[in-house]
Amino acid sequence: MSHTVFHRGDAGPDRRLPARPRHRTVVSCTLLAIALGAGLAGCGYDGNPLSANPYDAADEIAYNAPADSDKKVDPDKPLEITASDDDGRITDVTATDSRGRYVAGELAADGSRWHSTSPLAAGTHYTVRVSTEDDDGAPGRKVIEFDTSTPKSKTLNVTFGPRAGSYGVGQPVTAELSEPVKDKASRAVVEGALKVDSVPAVRGSWYWVDDKTLHYRPENYWPVHATITAHSNLAGMKVAERLWGGEAKSVKITTGDRIVALTDAATHQMTVYKNDAVVRRIPITTGKPGYETRNGVKVVLGKQYVVRMRGTSIGISQNSSDSYDLMVYWAAQVTYSGEYVHAAPWSVGQQGYANVSHGCTGMSNGSAQWFYDTVRQGDIVKVVNSYGKEMEPFGNGFGDWNLDWAKWSKGSALVAANSNGTNRARLRPESV
């Protein structure tokens, strides 16, 4: 969602219309009123015509609406507001839709024309407030309302994840798109409309995993006991030719304590931290040669009281000496390919001394039950000093945290757009 409102031309907040003392006074009042959310009359009346209530500027303002008043505005075309009176000029335009979304735009230096620079949404009601100034410096006002049409096209729906609930501080937010989005400009439109808010607030960014999948995470893990809400402002927005944004159900999740299980494959010990304090050290065994456990940060995907594990699921022949078929208890899954932290009573003698598993992290029944009861989906399991390969960032669970912030940021379409100069920073109402 663009929340930018233009009060000047391309030069930004330092650009001014042709200098006239009374004009500067009018602009000051207008900007102050916007910043404070007040009406133009908030500047007060002191006998000066600039302080009077705005006059009706209906006869001085025109916009590119269809000649038939019953017809709706084409959202594919930019909105254009013009000053039809040679003795007056436009000083400010604020355009919002029924959802409260602002339309970005640019005002000509001479105040003769304002046009939108961000697309209008389809099937939406708009309210446009236009401020003017006549040749004597008196302020005017016109309010324009119109509806946009809904072109025949595909709808891009968004499904946020995970489901509402409480998670660990490593849980990314996900967005699944109903249609692929490949073009960089279209991706920037989509990403700009997908919002993730957290309390307390932290900096975060989306990453395009593929044409239909985005992940969102902060620079570091989420704060403890945070509230995180994902929502979309994409409804009615044009994404690409014949592709328009649809509705999306918002998702709210919370985080619990910061649980990090540091698994050291070299010392055969797992150290569990709660809010950075050690709460338990557990003797473990990890993957033996040929089945080494992956290094890196993993996120708990879920928990199962009992799981049937078979060697054939990871390519081991039933006739091999490595073959197994076991009912495994107290299992916390960390990869889609079948890596778990679980009870392994058959290897208690090696736990704390040797790595003998087929890639999972094994521990005693008592330790496994404690771990199972302690962790939740979204908690962190970090493996170090294994001879295994690195955890994949995507595709085998949530390996998102294995990308540093610089690399993660490059996965954002908005970062790419900004770096190309196509999404320049603009004056925003809250910055006035």
XYZ file of C-alpha atoms in Angstrom, residues 167-169 198-202 218 220-228 254-258 275:
24
model
C 4.975 -19.859 18.140
C 8.678 -19.700 18.823
C 10.740 -16.643 17.983
C 4.701 -6.473 15.283
C 4.397 -5.225 18.843
C 7.072 -4.462 19.880
C 8.065 -3.173 16.458
C 11.105 -4.638 14.681
C 13.029 -9.690 11.067
C 17.110 -11.102 14.198
C 14.679 -13.474 15.878
C 11.287 -12.072 16.871
C 11.091 -10.467 20.321
C 9.727 -12.653 23.117
C 5.999 -12.341 23.817
C 5.442 -10.314 20.665
C 2.202 -9.958 18.718
C 2.627 -10.240 14.941
C 2.220 -14.445 19.175
C 5.642 -15.557 20.342
C 6.570 -17.209 23.608
C 9.914 -17.364 25.354
C 13.107 -17.454 23.316
C 15.708 -16.285 27.114
